């Protein structure tokens, strides 16, 4: 049996910044939560964009955020690091913070297996959450390694409208292969085309190259929309901001597809368990 027998842990990773990682984490979390799944978001980015988006506290005021969790000596700190109160239904959060920026050096110096601290800490949550979404920072260093080592699955958002959208993709794939030595069952779900417009030549070309490079791309493409930024500013999800917008529908479809692919089922309510 693997590290996670019940919970699906999806890392959203790409060492390029601004490709839609955080947007994807937030809106997938929202859609999963609405489907009745119990969701945990882990913010591994020192910029803490996901935390600022869905968290009710300012990241700098959180006592036990992801940085402290990673550096904790024991494995019993997880419940204290999880904040159940967020702007999204059924979604809990482990906050990111600037302190994460200093964690990599300390992990290297202080732990025998510096890439496996997150996994060790999250293991205790197996079965408590249906799905854990990890938002990665824009680098391939230890924080991202920790996310990939803890993950059961990986999604790579790729900026479709940019001719440089796949620059660095080979490095990312090599990094995933390296992590598979310590996490052999890690599965790449595919590249996710973001800011995609099938009418544009650059997007069509990028789609072909992305399929070649990653082997698979997710069946739903995310289009460009000013609603994305608006939702972040309003600390809302796309669905809550405007459920009929095309981009809202796309993220819902992506979530529904993943629910089917990963066999995600909401845990039965406690009453049902007792009565049954
Ligand atoms: N589909 C989209 N359409 C328009 N803007 C987007 C889209 N996805 C992301 N953005 C914007 O691009 C910027 C980077 O997105 P973000 O999700 O924060 O990327 P990352 O986490 O990879 O750095 C943000 O300002 C966000 O609002
Ligand atoms: Mg981000």
PDB file of N, CA and C in Angstrom, residues 63-129:
ATOM      1  N   UNK A  63      -0.142  31.560  13.293  1.00  0.00           N
ATOM      2  CA  UNK A  63       0.902  31.006  14.163  1.00  0.00           C
ATOM      3  C   UNK A  63       1.598  29.811  13.531  1.00  0.00           C
ATOM      4  N   UNK A  64       0.774  28.873  13.067  1.00  0.00           N
ATOM      5  CA  UNK A  64       1.364  27.649  12.534  1.00  0.00           C
ATOM      6  C   UNK A  64       1.016  27.532  11.060  1.00  0.00           C
ATOM      7  N   UNK A  65       1.896  28.047  10.226  1.00  0.00           N
ATOM      8  CA  UNK A  65       1.648  27.953   8.787  1.00  0.00           C
ATOM      9  C   UNK A  65       2.518  26.837   8.214  1.00  0.00           C
ATOM     10  N   UNK A  66       2.497  26.717   6.902  1.00  0.00           N
ATOM     11  CA  UNK A  66       3.176  25.604   6.248  1.00  0.00           C
ATOM     12  C   UNK A  66       4.664  25.545   6.614  1.00  0.00           C
ATOM     13  N   UNK A  67       5.297  26.696   6.741  1.00  0.00           N
ATOM     14  CA  UNK A  67       6.732  26.731   7.073  1.00  0.00           C
ATOM     15  C   UNK A  67       6.991  26.040   8.409  1.00  0.00           C
ATOM     16  N   UNK A  68       6.218  26.385   9.424  1.00  0.00           N
ATOM     17  CA  UNK A  68       6.405  25.785  10.751  1.00  0.00           C
ATOM     18  C   UNK A  68       6.056  24.299  10.733  1.00  0.00           C
ATOM     19  N   UNK A  69       5.046  23.957   9.937  1.00  0.00           N
ATOM     20  CA  UNK A  69       4.671  22.543   9.842  1.00  0.00           C
ATOM     21  C   UNK A  69       5.829  21.726   9.265  1.00  0.00           C
ATOM     22  N   UNK A  70       6.441  22.248   8.203  1.00  0.00           N
ATOM     23  CA  UNK A  70       7.548  21.534   7.560  1.00  0.00           C
ATOM     24  C   UNK A  70       8.727  21.349   8.510  1.00  0.00           C
ATOM     25  N   UNK A  71       8.982  22.352   9.334  1.00  0.00           N
ATOM     26  CA  UNK A  71      10.161  22.307  10.210  1.00  0.00           C
ATOM     27  C   UNK A  71       9.888  21.624  11.549  1.00  0.00           C
ATOM     28  N   UNK A  72       8.617  21.340  11.837  1.00  0.00           N
ATOM     29  CA  UNK A  72       8.286  20.736  13.135  1.00  0.00           C
ATOM     30  C   UNK A  72       8.974  19.383  13.290  1.00  0.00           C
ATOM     31  N   UNK A  73       9.438  19.105  14.484  1.00  0.00           N
ATOM     32  CA  UNK A  73      10.145  17.844  14.731  1.00  0.00           C
ATOM     33  C   UNK A  73       9.175  16.665  14.729  1.00  0.00           C
ATOM     34  N   UNK A  74       8.030  16.823  15.379  1.00  0.00           N
ATOM     35  CA  UNK A  74       7.066  15.723  15.479  1.00  0.00           C
ATOM     36  C   UNK A  74       6.120  15.697  14.292  1.00  0.00           C
ATOM     37  N   UNK A  75       5.284  14.658  14.221  1.00  0.00           N
ATOM     38  CA  UNK A  75       4.329  14.557  13.121  1.00  0.00           C
ATOM     39  C   UNK A  75       2.902  14.891  13.580  1.00  0.00           C
ATOM     40  N   UNK A  76       2.779  15.455  14.766  1.00  0.00           N
ATOM     41  CA  UNK A  76       1.445  15.662  15.340  1.00  0.00           C
ATOM     42  C   UNK A  76       0.946  17.098  15.219  1.00  0.00           C
ATOM     43  N   UNK A  77       1.643  17.912  14.434  1.00  0.00           N
ATOM     44  CA  UNK A  77       1.292  19.337  14.365  1.00  0.00           C
ATOM     45  C   UNK A  77       0.214  19.639  13.319  1.00  0.00           C
ATOM     46  N   UNK A  78      -0.122  18.653  12.482  1.00  0.00           N
ATOM     47  CA  UNK A  78      -1.021  18.930  11.366  1.00  0.00           C
ATOM     48  C   UNK A  78      -2.364  19.561  11.784  1.00  0.00           C
ATOM     49  N   UNK A  79      -3.050  18.985  12.778  1.00  0.00           N
ATOM     50  CA  UNK A  79      -4.351  19.557  13.124  1.00  0.00           C
ATOM     51  C   UNK A  79      -4.267  21.046  13.493  1.00  0.00           C
ATOM     52  N   UNK A  80      -3.160  21.443  14.113  1.00  0.00           N
ATOM     53  CA  UNK A  80      -3.012  22.853  14.489  1.00  0.00           C
ATOM     54  C   UNK A  80      -2.728  23.742  13.290  1.00  0.00           C
ATOM     55  N   UNK A  81      -2.185  23.148  12.229  1.00  0.00           N
ATOM     56  CA  UNK A  81      -1.832  23.941  11.039  1.00  0.00           C
ATOM     57  C   UNK A  81      -3.023  24.110  10.098  1.00  0.00           C
ATOM     58  N   UNK A  82      -4.042  23.262  10.274  1.00  0.00           N
ATOM     59  CA  UNK A  82      -5.188  23.303   9.368  1.00  0.00           C
ATOM     60  C   UNK A  82      -6.235  24.309   9.854  1.00  0.00           C
ATOM     61  N   UNK A  83      -6.605  25.213   8.965  1.00  0.00           N
ATOM     62  CA  UNK A  83      -7.654  26.191   9.283  1.00  0.00           C
ATOM     63  C   UNK A  83      -8.905  25.854   8.494  1.00  0.00           C
ATOM     64  N   UNK A  84      -9.966  25.533   9.224  1.00  0.00           N
ATOM     65  CA  UNK A  84     -11.183  25.082   8.534  1.00  0.00           C
ATOM     66  C   UNK A  84     -12.006  26.236   7.979  1.00  0.00           C
ATOM     67  N   UNK A  85     -11.792  27.424   8.565  1.00  0.00           N
ATOM     68  CA  UNK A  85     -12.615  28.557   8.172  1.00  0.00           C
ATOM     69  C   UNK A  85     -11.969  29.298   6.992  1.00  0.00           C
ATOM     70  N   UNK A  86     -12.501  29.073   5.803  1.00  0.00           N
ATOM     71  CA  UNK A  86     -12.018  29.793   4.609  1.00  0.00           C
ATOM     72  C   UNK A  86     -13.236  30.360   3.880  1.00  0.00           C
ATOM     73  N   UNK A  87     -12.980  31.071   2.789  1.00  0.00           N
ATOM     74  CA  UNK A  87     -14.092  31.618   2.014  1.00  0.00           C
ATOM     75  C   UNK A  87     -14.766  30.569   1.141  1.00  0.00           C
ATOM     76  N   UNK A  88     -14.242  29.347   1.129  1.00  0.00           N
ATOM     77  CA  UNK A  88     -14.836  28.292   0.295  1.00  0.00           C
ATOM     78  C   UNK A  88     -15.429  27.181   1.164  1.00  0.00           C
ATOM     79  N   UNK A  89     -16.589  26.726   0.756  1.00  0.00           N
ATOM     80  CA  UNK A  89     -17.319  25.675   1.454  1.00  0.00           C
ATOM     81  C   UNK A  89     -16.564  24.332   1.386  1.00  0.00           C
ATOM     82  N   UNK A  90     -16.447  23.652   2.524  1.00  0.00           N
ATOM     83  CA  UNK A  90     -15.778  22.332   2.591  1.00  0.00           C
ATOM     84  C   UNK A  90     -14.286  22.374   2.299  1.00  0.00           C
ATOM     85  N   UNK A  91     -13.698  23.568   2.324  1.00  0.00           N
ATOM     86  CA  UNK A  91     -12.274  23.697   1.994  1.00  0.00           C
ATOM     87  C   UNK A  91     -11.502  24.223   3.197  1.00  0.00           C
ATOM     88  N   UNK A  92     -10.527  23.436   3.660  1.00  0.00           N
ATOM     89  CA  UNK A  92      -9.629  23.865   4.733  1.00  0.00           C
ATOM     90  C   UNK A  92      -8.302  24.307   4.126  1.00  0.00           C
ATOM     91  N   UNK A  93      -7.504  25.006   4.931  1.00  0.00           N
ATOM     92  CA  UNK A  93      -6.281  25.615   4.388  1.00  0.00           C
ATOM     93  C   UNK A  93      -5.113  25.508   5.355  1.00  0.00           C
ATOM     94  N   UNK A  94      -3.956  25.104   4.825  1.00  0.00           N
ATOM     95  CA  UNK A  94      -2.692  25.302   5.532  1.00  0.00           C
ATOM     96  C   UNK A  94      -2.030  26.499   4.868  1.00  0.00           C
ATOM     97  N   UNK A  95      -1.884  27.567   5.642  1.00  0.00           N
ATOM     98  CA  UNK A  95      -1.429  28.839   5.090  1.00  0.00           C
ATOM     99  C   UNK A  95       0.024  28.795   4.622  1.00  0.00           C
ATOM    100  N   UNK A  96       0.295  29.495   3.531  1.00  0.00           N
ATOM    101  CA  UNK A  96       1.667  29.798   3.141  1.00  0.00           C
ATOM    102  C   UNK A  96       2.053  31.119   3.778  1.00  0.00           C
ATOM    103  N   UNK A  97       3.343  31.435   3.736  1.00  0.00           N
ATOM    104  CA  UNK A  97       3.798  32.726   4.259  1.00  0.00           C
ATOM    105  C   UNK A  97       5.223  32.961   3.796  1.00  0.00           C
ATOM    106  N   UNK A  98       5.697  34.192   3.974  1.00  0.00           N
ATOM    107  CA  UNK A  98       7.056  34.528   3.553  1.00  0.00           C
ATOM    108  C   UNK A  98       8.091  33.629   4.212  1.00  0.00           C
ATOM    109  N   UNK A  99       7.757  33.122   5.410  1.00  0.00           N
ATOM    110  CA  UNK A  99       8.688  32.255   6.135  1.00  0.00           C
ATOM    111  C   UNK A  99       9.084  31.024   5.314  1.00  0.00           C
ATOM    112  N   UNK A 100       8.247  30.641   4.364  1.00  0.00           N
ATOM    113  CA  UNK A 100       8.576  29.484   3.513  1.00  0.00           C
ATOM    114  C   UNK A 100       9.875  29.716   2.733  1.00  0.00           C
ATOM    115  N   UNK A 101      10.166  30.984   2.467  1.00  0.00           N
ATOM    116  CA  UNK A 101      11.372  31.321   1.724  1.00  0.00           C
ATOM    117  C   UNK A 101      12.640  30.889   2.437  1.00  0.00           C
ATOM    118  N   UNK A 102      12.585  30.787   3.753  1.00  0.00           N
ATOM    119  CA  UNK A 102      13.778  30.413   4.522  1.00  0.00           C
ATOM    120  C   UNK A 102      13.805  28.932   4.869  1.00  0.00           C
ATOM    121  N   UNK A 103      12.722  28.247   4.553  1.00  0.00           N
ATOM    122  CA  UNK A 103      12.594  26.848   4.974  1.00  0.00           C
ATOM    123  C   UNK A 103      13.560  25.925   4.238  1.00  0.00           C
ATOM    124  N   UNK A 104      13.812  26.237   2.955  1.00  0.00           N
ATOM    125  CA  UNK A 104      14.618  25.310   2.150  1.00  0.00           C
ATOM    126  C   UNK A 104      16.001  25.092   2.744  1.00  0.00           C
ATOM    127  N   UNK A 105      16.658  26.177   3.150  1.00  0.00           N
ATOM    128  CA  UNK A 105      17.992  26.051   3.752  1.00  0.00           C
ATOM    129  C   UNK A 105      17.934  25.214   5.024  1.00  0.00           C
ATOM    130  N   UNK A 106      16.944  25.500   5.846  1.00  0.00           N
ATOM    131  CA  UNK A 106      16.839  24.797   7.136  1.00  0.00           C
ATOM    132  C   UNK A 106      16.546  23.321   6.941  1.00  0.00           C
ATOM    133  N   UNK A 107      15.695  23.013   5.973  1.00  0.00           N
ATOM    134  CA  UNK A 107      15.400  21.601   5.709  1.00  0.00           C
ATOM    135  C   UNK A 107      16.666  20.863   5.291  1.00  0.00           C
ATOM    136  N   UNK A 108      17.444  21.523   4.440  1.00  0.00           N
ATOM    137  CA  UNK A 108      18.680  20.913   3.943  1.00  0.00           C
ATOM    138  C   UNK A 108      19.629  20.612   5.095  1.00  0.00           C
ATOM    139  N   UNK A 109      19.707  21.559   6.029  1.00  0.00           N
ATOM    140  CA  UNK A 109      20.662  21.416   7.136  1.00  0.00           C
ATOM    141  C   UNK A 109      20.187  20.450   8.208  1.00  0.00           C
ATOM    142  N   UNK A 110      18.871  20.381   8.402  1.00  0.00           N
ATOM    143  CA  UNK A 110      18.387  19.750   9.628  1.00  0.00           C
ATOM    144  C   UNK A 110      17.692  18.410   9.458  1.00  0.00           C
ATOM    145  N   UNK A 111      17.372  18.046   8.221  1.00  0.00           N
ATOM    146  CA  UNK A 111      16.606  16.806   8.090  1.00  0.00           C
ATOM    147  C   UNK A 111      17.321  15.810   7.182  1.00  0.00           C
ATOM    148  N   UNK A 112      17.241  14.537   7.508  1.00  0.00           N
ATOM    149  CA  UNK A 112      17.927  13.525   6.714  1.00  0.00           C
ATOM    150  C   UNK A 112      17.339  13.392   5.304  1.00  0.00           C
ATOM    151  N   UNK A 113      16.032  13.533   5.176  1.00  0.00           N
ATOM    152  CA  UNK A 113      15.423  13.452   3.853  1.00  0.00           C
ATOM    153  C   UNK A 113      14.613  14.732   3.602  1.00  0.00           C
ATOM    154  N   UNK A 114      15.317  15.790   3.202  1.00  0.00           N
ATOM    155  CA  UNK A 114      14.701  17.115   3.134  1.00  0.00           C
ATOM    156  C   UNK A 114      13.513  17.219   2.182  1.00  0.00           C
ATOM    157  N   UNK A 115      13.385  16.291   1.230  1.00  0.00           N
ATOM    158  CA  UNK A 115      12.264  16.371   0.276  1.00  0.00           C
ATOM    159  C   UNK A 115      11.006  15.707   0.815  1.00  0.00           C
ATOM    160  N   UNK A 116      11.128  15.030   1.949  1.00  0.00           N
ATOM    161  CA  UNK A 116       9.997  14.193   2.373  1.00  0.00           C
ATOM    162  C   UNK A 116       9.287  14.677   3.633  1.00  0.00           C
ATOM    163  N   UNK A 117       9.584  15.912   4.020  1.00  0.00           N
ATOM    164  CA  UNK A 117       8.956  16.437   5.242  1.00  0.00           C
ATOM    165  C   UNK A 117       7.450  16.661   5.070  1.00  0.00           C
ATOM    166  N   UNK A 118       7.043  17.199   3.920  1.00  0.00           N
ATOM    167  CA  UNK A 118       5.611  17.461   3.740  1.00  0.00           C
ATOM    168  C   UNK A 118       4.833  16.149   3.742  1.00  0.00           C
ATOM    169  N   UNK A 119       5.380  15.161   3.026  1.00  0.00           N
ATOM    170  CA  UNK A 119       4.693  13.872   2.973  1.00  0.00           C
ATOM    171  C   UNK A 119       4.534  13.283   4.381  1.00  0.00           C
ATOM    172  N   UNK A 120       5.615  13.329   5.150  1.00  0.00           N
ATOM    173  CA  UNK A 120       5.568  12.796   6.511  1.00  0.00           C
ATOM    174  C   UNK A 120       4.478  13.484   7.325  1.00  0.00           C
ATOM    175  N   UNK A 121       4.354  14.782   7.155  1.00  0.00           N
ATOM    176  CA  UNK A 121       3.375  15.525   7.940  1.00  0.00           C
ATOM    177  C   UNK A 121       1.944  15.297   7.435  1.00  0.00           C
ATOM    178  N   UNK A 122       1.789  15.172   6.118  1.00  0.00           N
ATOM    179  CA  UNK A 122       0.434  15.028   5.557  1.00  0.00           C
ATOM    180  C   UNK A 122      -0.124  13.610   5.685  1.00  0.00           C
ATOM    181  N   UNK A 123       0.775  12.643   5.808  1.00  0.00           N
ATOM    182  CA  UNK A 123       0.350  11.242   5.902  1.00  0.00           C
ATOM    183  C   UNK A 123      -0.718  11.027   6.969  1.00  0.00           C
ATOM    184  N   UNK A 124      -0.595  11.797   8.031  1.00  0.00           N
ATOM    185  CA  UNK A 124      -1.537  11.631   9.147  1.00  0.00           C
ATOM    186  C   UNK A 124      -2.951  12.075   8.741  1.00  0.00           C
ATOM    187  N   UNK A 125      -3.085  12.744   7.591  1.00  0.00           N
ATOM    188  CA  UNK A 125      -4.398  13.213   7.145  1.00  0.00           C
ATOM    189  C   UNK A 125      -5.045  12.253   6.158  1.00  0.00           C
ATOM    190  N   UNK A 126      -4.372  11.133   5.877  1.00  0.00           N
ATOM    191  CA  UNK A 126      -4.933  10.185   4.914  1.00  0.00           C
ATOM    192  C   UNK A 126      -6.305   9.704   5.399  1.00  0.00           C
ATOM    193  N   UNK A 127      -7.295   9.845   4.534  1.00  0.00           N
ATOM    194  CA  UNK A 127      -8.642   9.425   4.887  1.00  0.00           C
ATOM    195  C   UNK A 127      -9.476  10.531   5.524  1.00  0.00           C
ATOM    196  N   UNK A 128      -8.823  11.568   6.025  1.00  0.00           N
ATOM    197  CA  UNK A 128      -9.585  12.672   6.626  1.00  0.00           C
ATOM    198  C   UNK A 128     -10.134  13.579   5.527  1.00  0.00           C
ATOM    199  N   UNK A 129      -9.312  13.786   4.491  1.00  0.00           N
ATOM    200  CA  UNK A 129      -9.748  14.596   3.348  1.00  0.00           C
ATOM    201  C   UNK A 129      -9.918  13.695   2.135  1.00  0.00           C
TER     202      UNK A 129
END
